[in-house]
PDB file of C-alpha atoms in Angstrom:
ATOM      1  CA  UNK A 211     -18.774  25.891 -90.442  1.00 48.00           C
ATOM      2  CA  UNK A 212     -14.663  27.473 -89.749  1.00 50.00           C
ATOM      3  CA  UNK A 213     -15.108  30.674 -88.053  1.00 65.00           C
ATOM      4  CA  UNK A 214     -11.664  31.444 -87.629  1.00 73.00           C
ATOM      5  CA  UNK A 215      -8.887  30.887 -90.549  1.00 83.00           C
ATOM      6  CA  UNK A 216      -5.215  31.109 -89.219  1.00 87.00           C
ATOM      7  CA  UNK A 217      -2.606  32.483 -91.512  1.00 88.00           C
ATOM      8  CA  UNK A 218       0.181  31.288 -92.223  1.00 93.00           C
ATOM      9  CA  UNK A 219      -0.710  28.057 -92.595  1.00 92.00           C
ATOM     10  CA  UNK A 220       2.951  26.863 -91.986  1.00 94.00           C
ATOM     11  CA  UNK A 221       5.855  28.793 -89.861  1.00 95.00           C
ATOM     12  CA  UNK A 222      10.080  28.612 -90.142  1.00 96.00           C
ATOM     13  CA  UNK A 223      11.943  30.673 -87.901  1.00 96.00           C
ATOM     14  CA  UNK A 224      15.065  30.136 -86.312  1.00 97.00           C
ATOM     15  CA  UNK A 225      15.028  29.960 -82.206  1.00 97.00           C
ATOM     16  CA  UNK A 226      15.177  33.499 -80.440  1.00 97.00           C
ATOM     17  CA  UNK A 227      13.448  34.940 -83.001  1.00 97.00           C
ATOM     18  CA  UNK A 228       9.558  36.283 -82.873  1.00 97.00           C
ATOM     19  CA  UNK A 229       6.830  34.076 -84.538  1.00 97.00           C
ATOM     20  CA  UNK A 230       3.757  35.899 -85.259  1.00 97.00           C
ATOM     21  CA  UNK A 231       0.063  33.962 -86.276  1.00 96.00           C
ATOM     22  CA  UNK A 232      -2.897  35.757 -87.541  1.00 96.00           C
ATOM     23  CA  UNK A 233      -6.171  34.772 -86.901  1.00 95.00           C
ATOM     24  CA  UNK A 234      -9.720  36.040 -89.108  1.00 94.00           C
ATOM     25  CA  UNK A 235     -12.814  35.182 -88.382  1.00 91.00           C
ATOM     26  CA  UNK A 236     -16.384  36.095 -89.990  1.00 87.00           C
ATOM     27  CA  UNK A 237     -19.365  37.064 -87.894  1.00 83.00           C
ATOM     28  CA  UNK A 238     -19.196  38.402 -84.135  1.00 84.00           C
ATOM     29  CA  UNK A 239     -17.522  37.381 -81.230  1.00 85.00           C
ATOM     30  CA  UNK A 240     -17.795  36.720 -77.323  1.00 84.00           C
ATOM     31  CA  UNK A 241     -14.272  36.086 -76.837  1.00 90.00           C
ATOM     32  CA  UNK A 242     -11.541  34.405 -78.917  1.00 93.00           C
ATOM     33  CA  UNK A 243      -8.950  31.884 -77.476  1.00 95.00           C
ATOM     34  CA  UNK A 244      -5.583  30.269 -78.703  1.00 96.00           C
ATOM     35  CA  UNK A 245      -4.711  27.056 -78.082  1.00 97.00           C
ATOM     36  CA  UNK A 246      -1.732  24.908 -79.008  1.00 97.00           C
ATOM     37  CA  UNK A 247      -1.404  21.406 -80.185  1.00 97.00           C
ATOM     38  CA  UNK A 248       1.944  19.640 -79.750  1.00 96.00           C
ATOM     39  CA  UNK A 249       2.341  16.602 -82.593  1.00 94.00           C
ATOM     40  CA  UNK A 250       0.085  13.875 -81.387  1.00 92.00           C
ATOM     41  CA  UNK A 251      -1.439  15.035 -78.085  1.00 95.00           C
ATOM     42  CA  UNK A 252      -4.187  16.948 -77.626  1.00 95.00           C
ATOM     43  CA  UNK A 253      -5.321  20.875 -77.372  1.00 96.00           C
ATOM     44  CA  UNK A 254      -3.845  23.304 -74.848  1.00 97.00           C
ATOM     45  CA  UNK A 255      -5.356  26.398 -73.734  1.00 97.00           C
ATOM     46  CA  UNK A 256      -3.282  29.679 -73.986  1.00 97.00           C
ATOM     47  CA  UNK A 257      -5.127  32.494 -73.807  1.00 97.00           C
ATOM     48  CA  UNK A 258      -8.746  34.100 -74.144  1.00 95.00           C
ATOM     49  CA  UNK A 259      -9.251  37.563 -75.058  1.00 96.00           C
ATOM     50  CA  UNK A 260     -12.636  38.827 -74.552  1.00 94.00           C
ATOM     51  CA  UNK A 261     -14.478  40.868 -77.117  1.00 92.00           C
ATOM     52  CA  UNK A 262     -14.386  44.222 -75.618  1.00 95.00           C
ATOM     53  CA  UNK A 263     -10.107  43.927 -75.129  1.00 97.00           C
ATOM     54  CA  UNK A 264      -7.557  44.651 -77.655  1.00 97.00           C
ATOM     55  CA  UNK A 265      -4.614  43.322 -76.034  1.00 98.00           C
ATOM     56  CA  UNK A 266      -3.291  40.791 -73.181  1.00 97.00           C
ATOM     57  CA  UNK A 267      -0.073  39.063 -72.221  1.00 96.00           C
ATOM     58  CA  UNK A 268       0.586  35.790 -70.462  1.00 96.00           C
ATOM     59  CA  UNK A 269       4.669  35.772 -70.206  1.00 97.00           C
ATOM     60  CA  UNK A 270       6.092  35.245 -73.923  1.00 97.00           C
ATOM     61  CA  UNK A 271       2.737  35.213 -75.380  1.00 98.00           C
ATOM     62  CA  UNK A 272       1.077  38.685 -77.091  1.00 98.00           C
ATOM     63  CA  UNK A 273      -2.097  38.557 -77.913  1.00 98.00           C
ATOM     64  CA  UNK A 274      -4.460  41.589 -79.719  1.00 98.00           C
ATOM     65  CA  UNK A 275      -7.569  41.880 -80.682  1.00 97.00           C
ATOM     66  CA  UNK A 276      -9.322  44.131 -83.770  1.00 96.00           C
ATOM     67  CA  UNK A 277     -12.657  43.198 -83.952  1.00 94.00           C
ATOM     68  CA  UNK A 278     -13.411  46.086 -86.187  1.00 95.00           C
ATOM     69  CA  UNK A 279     -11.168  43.936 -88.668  1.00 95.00           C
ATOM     70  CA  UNK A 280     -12.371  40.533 -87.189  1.00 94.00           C
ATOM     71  CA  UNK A 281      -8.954  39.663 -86.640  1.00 95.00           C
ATOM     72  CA  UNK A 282      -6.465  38.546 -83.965  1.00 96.00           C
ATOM     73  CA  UNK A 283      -2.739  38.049 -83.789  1.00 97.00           C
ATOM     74  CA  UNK A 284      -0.857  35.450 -81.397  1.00 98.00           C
ATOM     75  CA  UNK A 285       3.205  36.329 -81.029  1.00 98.00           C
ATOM     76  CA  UNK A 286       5.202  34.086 -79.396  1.00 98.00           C
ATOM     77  CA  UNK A 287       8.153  36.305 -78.240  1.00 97.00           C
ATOM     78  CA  UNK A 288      12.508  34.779 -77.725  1.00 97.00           C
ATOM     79  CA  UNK A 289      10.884  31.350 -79.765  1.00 97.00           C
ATOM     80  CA  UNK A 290      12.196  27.735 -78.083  1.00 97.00           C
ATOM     81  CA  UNK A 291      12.171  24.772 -80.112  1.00 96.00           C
ATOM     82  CA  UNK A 292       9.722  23.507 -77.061  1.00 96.00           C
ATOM     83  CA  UNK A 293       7.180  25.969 -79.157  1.00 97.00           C
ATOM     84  CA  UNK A 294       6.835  23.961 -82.239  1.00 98.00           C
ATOM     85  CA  UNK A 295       3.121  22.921 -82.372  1.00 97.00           C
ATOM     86  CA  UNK A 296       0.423  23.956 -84.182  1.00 96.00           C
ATOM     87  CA  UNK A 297      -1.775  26.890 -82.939  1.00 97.00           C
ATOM     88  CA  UNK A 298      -5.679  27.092 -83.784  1.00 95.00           C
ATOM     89  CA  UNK A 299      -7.912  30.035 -82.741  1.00 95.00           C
ATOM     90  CA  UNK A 300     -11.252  29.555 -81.604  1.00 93.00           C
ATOM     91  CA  UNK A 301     -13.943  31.779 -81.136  1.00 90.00           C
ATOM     92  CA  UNK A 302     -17.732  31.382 -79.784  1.00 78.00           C
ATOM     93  CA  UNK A 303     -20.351  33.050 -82.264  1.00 67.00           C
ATOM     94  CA  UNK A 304     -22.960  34.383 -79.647  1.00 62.00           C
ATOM     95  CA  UNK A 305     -25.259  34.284 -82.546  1.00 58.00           C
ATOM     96  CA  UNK A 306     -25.159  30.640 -83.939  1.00 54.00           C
ATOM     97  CA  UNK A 307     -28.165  29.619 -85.650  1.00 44.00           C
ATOM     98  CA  UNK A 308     -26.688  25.970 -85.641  1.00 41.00           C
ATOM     99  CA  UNK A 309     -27.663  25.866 -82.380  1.00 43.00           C
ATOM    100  CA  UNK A 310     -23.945  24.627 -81.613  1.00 50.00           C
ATOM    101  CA  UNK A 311     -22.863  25.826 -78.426  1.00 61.00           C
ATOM    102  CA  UNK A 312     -19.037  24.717 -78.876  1.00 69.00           C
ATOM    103  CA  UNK A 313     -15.946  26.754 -79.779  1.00 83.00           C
ATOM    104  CA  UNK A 314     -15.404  26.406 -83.765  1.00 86.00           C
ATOM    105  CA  UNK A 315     -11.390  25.842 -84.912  1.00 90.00           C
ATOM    106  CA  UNK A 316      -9.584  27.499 -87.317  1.00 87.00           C
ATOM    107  CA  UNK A 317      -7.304  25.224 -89.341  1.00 90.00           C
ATOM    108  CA  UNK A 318      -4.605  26.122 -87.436  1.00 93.00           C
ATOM    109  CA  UNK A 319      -0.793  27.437 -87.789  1.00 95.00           C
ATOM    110  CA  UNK A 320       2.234  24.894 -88.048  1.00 95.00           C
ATOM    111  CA  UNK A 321       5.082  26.686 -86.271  1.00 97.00           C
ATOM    112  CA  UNK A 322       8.848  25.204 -86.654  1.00 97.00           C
ATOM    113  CA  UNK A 323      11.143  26.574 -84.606  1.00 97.00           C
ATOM    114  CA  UNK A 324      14.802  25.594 -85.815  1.00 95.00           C
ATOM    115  CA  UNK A 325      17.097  25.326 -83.261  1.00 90.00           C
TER     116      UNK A 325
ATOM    117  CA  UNK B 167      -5.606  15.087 -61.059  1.00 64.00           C
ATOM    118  CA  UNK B 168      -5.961  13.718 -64.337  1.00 79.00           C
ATOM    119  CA  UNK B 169      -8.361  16.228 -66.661  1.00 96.00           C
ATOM    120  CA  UNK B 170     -10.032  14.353 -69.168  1.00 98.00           C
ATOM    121  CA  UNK B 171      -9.046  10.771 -70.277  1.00 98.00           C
ATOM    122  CA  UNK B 172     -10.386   9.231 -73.418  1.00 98.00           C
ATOM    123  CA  UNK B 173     -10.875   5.105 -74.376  1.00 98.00           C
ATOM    124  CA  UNK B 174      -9.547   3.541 -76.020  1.00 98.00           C
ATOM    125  CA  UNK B 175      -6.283   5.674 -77.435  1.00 97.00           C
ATOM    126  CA  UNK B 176      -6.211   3.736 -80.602  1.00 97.00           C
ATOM    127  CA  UNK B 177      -8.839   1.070 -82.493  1.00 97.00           C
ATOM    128  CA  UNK B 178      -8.988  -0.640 -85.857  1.00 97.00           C
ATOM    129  CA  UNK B 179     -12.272  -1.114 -87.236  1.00 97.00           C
ATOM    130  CA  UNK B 180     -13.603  -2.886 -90.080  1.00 97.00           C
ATOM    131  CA  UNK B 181     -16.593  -1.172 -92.199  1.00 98.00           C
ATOM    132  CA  UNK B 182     -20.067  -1.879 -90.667  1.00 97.00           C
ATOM    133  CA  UNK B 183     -18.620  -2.444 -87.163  1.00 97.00           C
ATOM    134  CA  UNK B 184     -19.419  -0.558 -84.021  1.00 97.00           C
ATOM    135  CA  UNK B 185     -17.435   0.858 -81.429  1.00 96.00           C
ATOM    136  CA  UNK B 186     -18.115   3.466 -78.586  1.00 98.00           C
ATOM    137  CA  UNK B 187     -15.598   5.920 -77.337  1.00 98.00           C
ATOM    138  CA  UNK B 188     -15.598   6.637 -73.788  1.00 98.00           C
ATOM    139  CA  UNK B 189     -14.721  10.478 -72.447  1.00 98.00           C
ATOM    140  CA  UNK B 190     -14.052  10.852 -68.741  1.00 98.00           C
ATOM    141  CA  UNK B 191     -13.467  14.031 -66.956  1.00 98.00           C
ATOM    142  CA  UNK B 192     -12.902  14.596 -63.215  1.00 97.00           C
ATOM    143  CA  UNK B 193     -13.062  18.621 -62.904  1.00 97.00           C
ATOM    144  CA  UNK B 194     -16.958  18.731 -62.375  1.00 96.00           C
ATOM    145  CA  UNK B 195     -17.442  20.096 -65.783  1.00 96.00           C
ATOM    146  CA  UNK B 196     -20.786  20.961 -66.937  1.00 94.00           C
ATOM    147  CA  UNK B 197     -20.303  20.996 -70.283  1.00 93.00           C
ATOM    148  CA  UNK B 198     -18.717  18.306 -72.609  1.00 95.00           C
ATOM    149  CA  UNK B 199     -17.843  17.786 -76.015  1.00 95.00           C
ATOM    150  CA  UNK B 200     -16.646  15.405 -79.048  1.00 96.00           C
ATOM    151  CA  UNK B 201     -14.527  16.715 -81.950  1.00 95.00           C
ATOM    152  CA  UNK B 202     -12.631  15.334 -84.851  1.00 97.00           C
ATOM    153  CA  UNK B 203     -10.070  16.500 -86.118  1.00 97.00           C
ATOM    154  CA  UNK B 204      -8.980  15.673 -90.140  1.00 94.00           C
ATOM    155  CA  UNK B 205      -5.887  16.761 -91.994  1.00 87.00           C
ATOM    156  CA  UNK B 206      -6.590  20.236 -93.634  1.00 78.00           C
ATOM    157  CA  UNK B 207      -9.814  20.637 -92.080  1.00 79.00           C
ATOM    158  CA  UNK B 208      -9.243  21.642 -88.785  1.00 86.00           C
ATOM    159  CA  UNK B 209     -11.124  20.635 -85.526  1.00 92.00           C
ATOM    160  CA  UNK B 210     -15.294  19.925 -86.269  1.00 92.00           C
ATOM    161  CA  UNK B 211     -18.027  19.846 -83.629  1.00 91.00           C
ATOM    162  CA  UNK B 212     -19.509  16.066 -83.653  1.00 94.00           C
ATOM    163  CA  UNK B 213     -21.944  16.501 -80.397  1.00 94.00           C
ATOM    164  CA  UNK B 214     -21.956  18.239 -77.600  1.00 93.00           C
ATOM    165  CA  UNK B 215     -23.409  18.068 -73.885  1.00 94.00           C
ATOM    166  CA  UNK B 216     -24.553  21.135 -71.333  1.00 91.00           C
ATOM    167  CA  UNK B 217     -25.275  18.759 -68.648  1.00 92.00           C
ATOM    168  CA  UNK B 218     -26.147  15.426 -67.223  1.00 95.00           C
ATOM    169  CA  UNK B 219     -28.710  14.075 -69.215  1.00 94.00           C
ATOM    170  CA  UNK B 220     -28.742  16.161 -72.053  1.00 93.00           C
ATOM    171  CA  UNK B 221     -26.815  15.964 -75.535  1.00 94.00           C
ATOM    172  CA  UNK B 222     -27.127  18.313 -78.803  1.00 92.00           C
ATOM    173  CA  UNK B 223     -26.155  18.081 -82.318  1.00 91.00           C
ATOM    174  CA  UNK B 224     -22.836  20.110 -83.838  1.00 89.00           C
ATOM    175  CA  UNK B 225     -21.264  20.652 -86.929  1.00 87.00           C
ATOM    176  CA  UNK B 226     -20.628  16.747 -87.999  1.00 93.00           C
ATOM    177  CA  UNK B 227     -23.378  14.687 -86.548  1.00 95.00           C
ATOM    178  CA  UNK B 228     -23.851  12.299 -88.439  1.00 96.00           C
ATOM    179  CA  UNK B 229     -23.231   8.880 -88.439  1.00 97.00           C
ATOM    180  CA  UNK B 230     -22.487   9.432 -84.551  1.00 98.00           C
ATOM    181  CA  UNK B 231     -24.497   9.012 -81.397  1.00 97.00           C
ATOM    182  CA  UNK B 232     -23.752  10.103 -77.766  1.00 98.00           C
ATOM    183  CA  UNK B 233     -25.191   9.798 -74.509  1.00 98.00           C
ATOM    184  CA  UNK B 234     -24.288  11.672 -71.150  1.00 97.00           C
ATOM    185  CA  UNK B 235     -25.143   9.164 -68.064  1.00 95.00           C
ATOM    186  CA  UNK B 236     -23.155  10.621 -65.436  1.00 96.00           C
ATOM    187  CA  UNK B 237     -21.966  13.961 -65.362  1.00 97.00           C
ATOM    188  CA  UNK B 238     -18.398  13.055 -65.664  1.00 97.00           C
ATOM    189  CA  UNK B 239     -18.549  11.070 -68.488  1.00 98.00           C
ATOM    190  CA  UNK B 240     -19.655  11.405 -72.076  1.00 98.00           C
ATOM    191  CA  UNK B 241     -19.983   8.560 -74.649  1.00 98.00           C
ATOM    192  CA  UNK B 242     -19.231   8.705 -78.412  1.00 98.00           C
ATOM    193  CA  UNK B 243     -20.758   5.776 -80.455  1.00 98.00           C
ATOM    194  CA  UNK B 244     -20.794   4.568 -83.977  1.00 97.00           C
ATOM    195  CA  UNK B 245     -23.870   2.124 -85.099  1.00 93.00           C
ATOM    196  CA  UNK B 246     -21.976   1.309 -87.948  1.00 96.00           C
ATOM    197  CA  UNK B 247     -18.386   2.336 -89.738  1.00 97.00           C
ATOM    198  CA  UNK B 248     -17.455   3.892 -92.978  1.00 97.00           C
ATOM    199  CA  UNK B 249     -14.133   4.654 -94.039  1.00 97.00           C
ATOM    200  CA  UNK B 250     -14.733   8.494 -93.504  1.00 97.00           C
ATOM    201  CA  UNK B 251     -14.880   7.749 -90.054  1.00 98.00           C
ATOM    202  CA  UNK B 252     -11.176   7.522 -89.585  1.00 98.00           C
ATOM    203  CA  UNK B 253     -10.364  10.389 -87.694  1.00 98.00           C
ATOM    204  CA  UNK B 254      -8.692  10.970 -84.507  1.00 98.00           C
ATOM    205  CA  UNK B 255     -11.405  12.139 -81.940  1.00 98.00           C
ATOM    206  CA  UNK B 256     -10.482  14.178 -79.288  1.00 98.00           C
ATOM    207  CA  UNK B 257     -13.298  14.897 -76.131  1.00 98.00           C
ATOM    208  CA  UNK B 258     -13.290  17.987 -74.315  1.00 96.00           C
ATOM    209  CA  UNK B 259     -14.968  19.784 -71.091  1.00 96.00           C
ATOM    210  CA  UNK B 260     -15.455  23.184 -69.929  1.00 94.00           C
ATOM    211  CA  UNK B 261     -17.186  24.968 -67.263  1.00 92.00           C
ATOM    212  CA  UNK B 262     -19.724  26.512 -69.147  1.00 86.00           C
ATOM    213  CA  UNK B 263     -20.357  28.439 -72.766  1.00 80.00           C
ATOM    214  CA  UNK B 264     -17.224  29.923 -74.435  1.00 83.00           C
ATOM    215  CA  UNK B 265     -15.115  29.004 -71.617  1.00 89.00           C
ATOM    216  CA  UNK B 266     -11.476  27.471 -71.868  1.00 92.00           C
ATOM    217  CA  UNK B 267     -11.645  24.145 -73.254  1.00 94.00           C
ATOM    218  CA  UNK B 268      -9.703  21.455 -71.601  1.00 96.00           C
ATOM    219  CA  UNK B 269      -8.764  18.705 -73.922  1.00 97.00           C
ATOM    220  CA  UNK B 270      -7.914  14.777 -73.676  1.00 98.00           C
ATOM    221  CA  UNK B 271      -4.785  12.964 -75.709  1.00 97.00           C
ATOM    222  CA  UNK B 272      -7.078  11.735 -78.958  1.00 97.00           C
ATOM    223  CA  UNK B 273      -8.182   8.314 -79.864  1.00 98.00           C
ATOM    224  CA  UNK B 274      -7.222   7.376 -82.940  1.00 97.00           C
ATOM    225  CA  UNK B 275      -9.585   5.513 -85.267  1.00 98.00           C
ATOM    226  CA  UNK B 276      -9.177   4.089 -88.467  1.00 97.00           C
ATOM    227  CA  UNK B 277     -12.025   1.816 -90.386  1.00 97.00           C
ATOM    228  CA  UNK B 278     -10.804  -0.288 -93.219  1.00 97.00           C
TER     229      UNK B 278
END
C-alpha cells in the first residue's frame, strides 16, 4: 500500500528560484529518504533522514522532518534546469504486517525547472 | 564499478509468453529487490530478497516469480503474460533493511 504521498504532484519554477516538495505519510517511521528520478533512468538516492532528526542538509538540498505531523519537506535551493526530475519519498514502516521488508514510494513530484 | 545492471533494457511480448528479467549487482549487497513502476501509481514492491537463497513476497506478487542463485544476482520471471504486465521494472539492492536503495536503468516491458 503508498505510505508516502508527495504534494505537488507537478512543479514550474523558473531557474534560481527555490522548489519546495512535501511529503505525508501514514503510520510510523524508521527513517524517510528522497530520491530523484531523471526522465527514463532509474532512482537516485538523495538523502535519508532518520526518525529521531528534524532537519539535514547535503549542499542545495534541505531536508526536515515532523513526524508529529507525519510529514517531510525536500527544498532544492538556487534551482538548475539539471534538477528537473521527479522526486519520490520513501519511508520503511518498522511495523509492516505485509511482511514487506522494502521501502514503499510515494507517487512522486514532477519538478520543471524553466531555464 | 557498475552498481546494478538489469536484462534486457527493453522486450516485446505477446500475451501467454514468458520472459525472465535478469538483475545483477556487484556491491556485495545483501538485500535485493524488484519494483514496477506505472504511470500515476508510483513505484510497487513485486518481490524482494534478504539473502542468497531466500526470496519473499511484496506489494504486487502476483503473476511474478523470482529466484536468488547467487548473491549478486536476482531473477524476475513471468510464467505467462497479460497485458497488465507492461510496466517498466526497475531492480534494486541495498545493504540491509531501510537502507539507501541503489537502483538500475529499468527494463521496459510491454505485452500485446
Amino acid at each position: 500500500s503508498q505510505q508516502g504521498e508527495e504534494d505537488p504532484q507537478a512543479l514550474s519554477i523558473q531557474e534560481g528560484e527555490n522548489a519546495t516538495m512535501n511529503c505525508s505519510y501514514k503510520t510510523s517511521i524508521n527513517n524517510l529518504q528522497w530520491y530523484r528520478q531523471n526522465s527514463g533512468r532509474g532512482l537516485v538516492h538523495l538523502i535519508l533522514i532518520r526518525s529521531n532528526e528534524r532537519e539535514k542538509h547535503s549542499g542545495r538540498l534541505r531536508v526536515t522532518l515532523d513526524t508529529s505531523k507525519k510529514s517531510s519537506s525536500l527544498l532544492i535551493t538556487a534551482s538548475r534546469a539539471a534538477d528537473t526530475a521527479s522526486y519520490f519519498c520513501a519511508t520503511v514502516d518498522p511495523y509492516s504486517g505485509g511482511g514487506a521488508d522494502g521501502l514503499t514510494f510515494g507517487k512522486g513530484t514532477h519538478l520543471i525547472i524553466q531555464p | 564499478n557498475a552498481g546494478v545492471t538489469q536484462t534486457p533494457k527493453f522486450r516485446v511480448l505477446k500475451t501467454g509468453q514468458s520472459m525472465t528479467l535478469l538483475c545483477a549487482q556487484d556491491m556485495n549487497h545483501e538485500y535485493m529487490y524488484w519494483y514496477r513502476q506505472d504511470p500515476g501509481m508510483g513505484l510497487r514492491l513485486i518481490h524482494y530478497s534478504v539473502g542468497e537463497g531466500t526470496t519473499a513476497k511484496g506489494e504486487v506478487p502476483d503473476g511474478y516469480n523470482v529466484s536468488r542463485l547467487k548473491k549478486q544476482n536476482f531473477l524476475l520471471g513471468l510464467e505467462s503474460a497479460a497485458p497488465s504486465q507492461t510496466s517498466v521494472y526497475f531492480c534494486a539492492s541495498s545493504r540491509g533493511l531501510g537502507r539507501e536503495l541503489f537502483f538500475g536503468e529499468g527494463s521496459r516491458l510491454t505485452v500485446l
